[in-house]
Structures are given as structure tokens and as C-alpha cells.
C-alpha positions as MATLAB code, in Angstrom:
seq = 'MIQFRMDQVAGLPPAFAMALGVFLLLFVAGLTWALLRLPDSSKLRSPAARERARRRKESRKRQQALRGRREALRRRARRRGDGD';
ca = [
      39.413    5.173   -3.933;
      37.887    7.654   -1.026;
      41.149    9.551   -1.092;
      40.989    9.900   -4.824;
      37.638   11.581   -4.174;
      38.597   13.391   -1.571;
      41.671   14.949   -3.735;
      39.059   15.685   -6.618;
      36.784   17.604   -4.121;
      39.951   19.666   -2.721;
      40.648   20.465   -6.030;
      37.295   22.496   -6.620;
      36.751   26.044   -5.857;
      35.370   26.374   -2.253;
      32.047   27.938   -3.316;
      31.455   25.043   -5.703;
      32.520   22.411   -2.996;
      30.508   23.971   -0.133;
      27.298   24.030   -2.621;
      27.987   20.090   -3.510;
      28.399   19.403    0.337;
      24.905   21.324    1.191;
      23.587   19.295   -1.819;
      24.682   16.146   -0.380;
      23.445   16.748    3.142;
      20.094   17.946    1.924;
      19.943   14.714   -0.229;
      20.510   12.543    2.678;
      18.202   14.300    4.821;
      15.559   14.349    2.078;
      15.789   10.463    1.794;
      15.882    9.884    5.550;
      12.454   12.015    5.568;
      10.910   10.100    2.734;
      11.671    6.661    4.605;
      10.558    7.749    7.852;
       7.210    8.800    6.043;
       6.670    5.378    4.457;
       3.433    3.761    5.588;
       4.081    1.413    8.486;
       2.066   -1.895    8.006;
       2.474   -2.798   11.535;
       0.328    0.576   12.758;
      -2.836    0.248   14.374;
      -5.477    1.426   12.188;
      -8.050    4.022   13.221;
     -11.231    2.800   14.804;
     -13.008    4.043   11.878;
     -10.631    2.191    9.392;
     -11.235   -0.654   11.573;
     -14.889   -0.285   11.307;
     -15.223   -0.071    7.946;
     -13.059   -3.025    7.079;
     -15.596   -4.911    9.361;
     -18.457   -3.748    7.906;
     -16.695   -4.319    4.185;
     -15.906   -8.138    5.086;
     -19.595   -8.359    6.442;
     -21.060   -7.335    3.096;
     -18.679   -9.513    1.116;
     -19.972  -12.420    3.274;
     -23.703  -11.604    2.791;
     -23.258  -10.866   -0.941;
     -21.412  -14.330   -1.318;
     -24.132  -16.178    0.576;
     -26.895  -14.315   -1.840;
     -24.907  -15.503   -4.738;
     -24.753  -19.082   -3.325;
     -28.456  -19.067   -2.666;
     -29.279  -17.488   -6.284;
     -26.870  -20.197   -7.953;
     -28.654  -23.050   -5.790;
     -32.121  -21.949   -6.894;
     -30.847  -21.830  -10.580;
     -29.343  -25.258  -10.304;
     -32.605  -26.665   -8.586;
     -34.666  -25.204  -11.497;
     -32.457  -26.369  -14.019;
     -32.899  -29.983  -12.607;
     -36.747  -29.720  -12.700;
     -36.868  -28.116  -16.220;
     -38.061  -25.040  -15.151;
     -35.292  -22.912  -15.952;
     -35.891  -22.299  -19.964;
];
């Protein structure tokens, strides 16, 4: 199979074969560059990003606690019959 492909390329005009080779090299180089540029999930985030994530987590906890208290007050009011 490879020998057949090599014979096909050998039959091409030299300029076209060279252009095809350069294109393939650029394609492989671009693919390698793109794969290396993918974000690495194991990288440590910057201190600013860690701080933002920590604040976001704390904020979610506070909001969840507030929602829980609000709902508990509503349930209590409903039980007493005040929540009409």
C-alpha cells in the first residue's frame, strides 16, 4: 500500500510533489502545535483564579444557607397559618 502511494507521488511533477510535502509538513506541525496549546487540566491555576474560586464557593454556601433559612421561615409560618 505504501509502495503504491510512493509510486503515485514519484509520478507527480517535482514542483507539485514538493508543494504536497511542504503542505503535509505544515499540517503535522500545526496539528502538533494545536495539541500542545490545549489547556492542561493538571496545571496549577494562578493565585488570582484560586482566590476567585474560593470566593465563589463561599458565596454559594452563604446563598444556600440564606435560602435554607428563608424556606424554614416559610414552613414555620405555614404551620402557624400566618403565611396566607
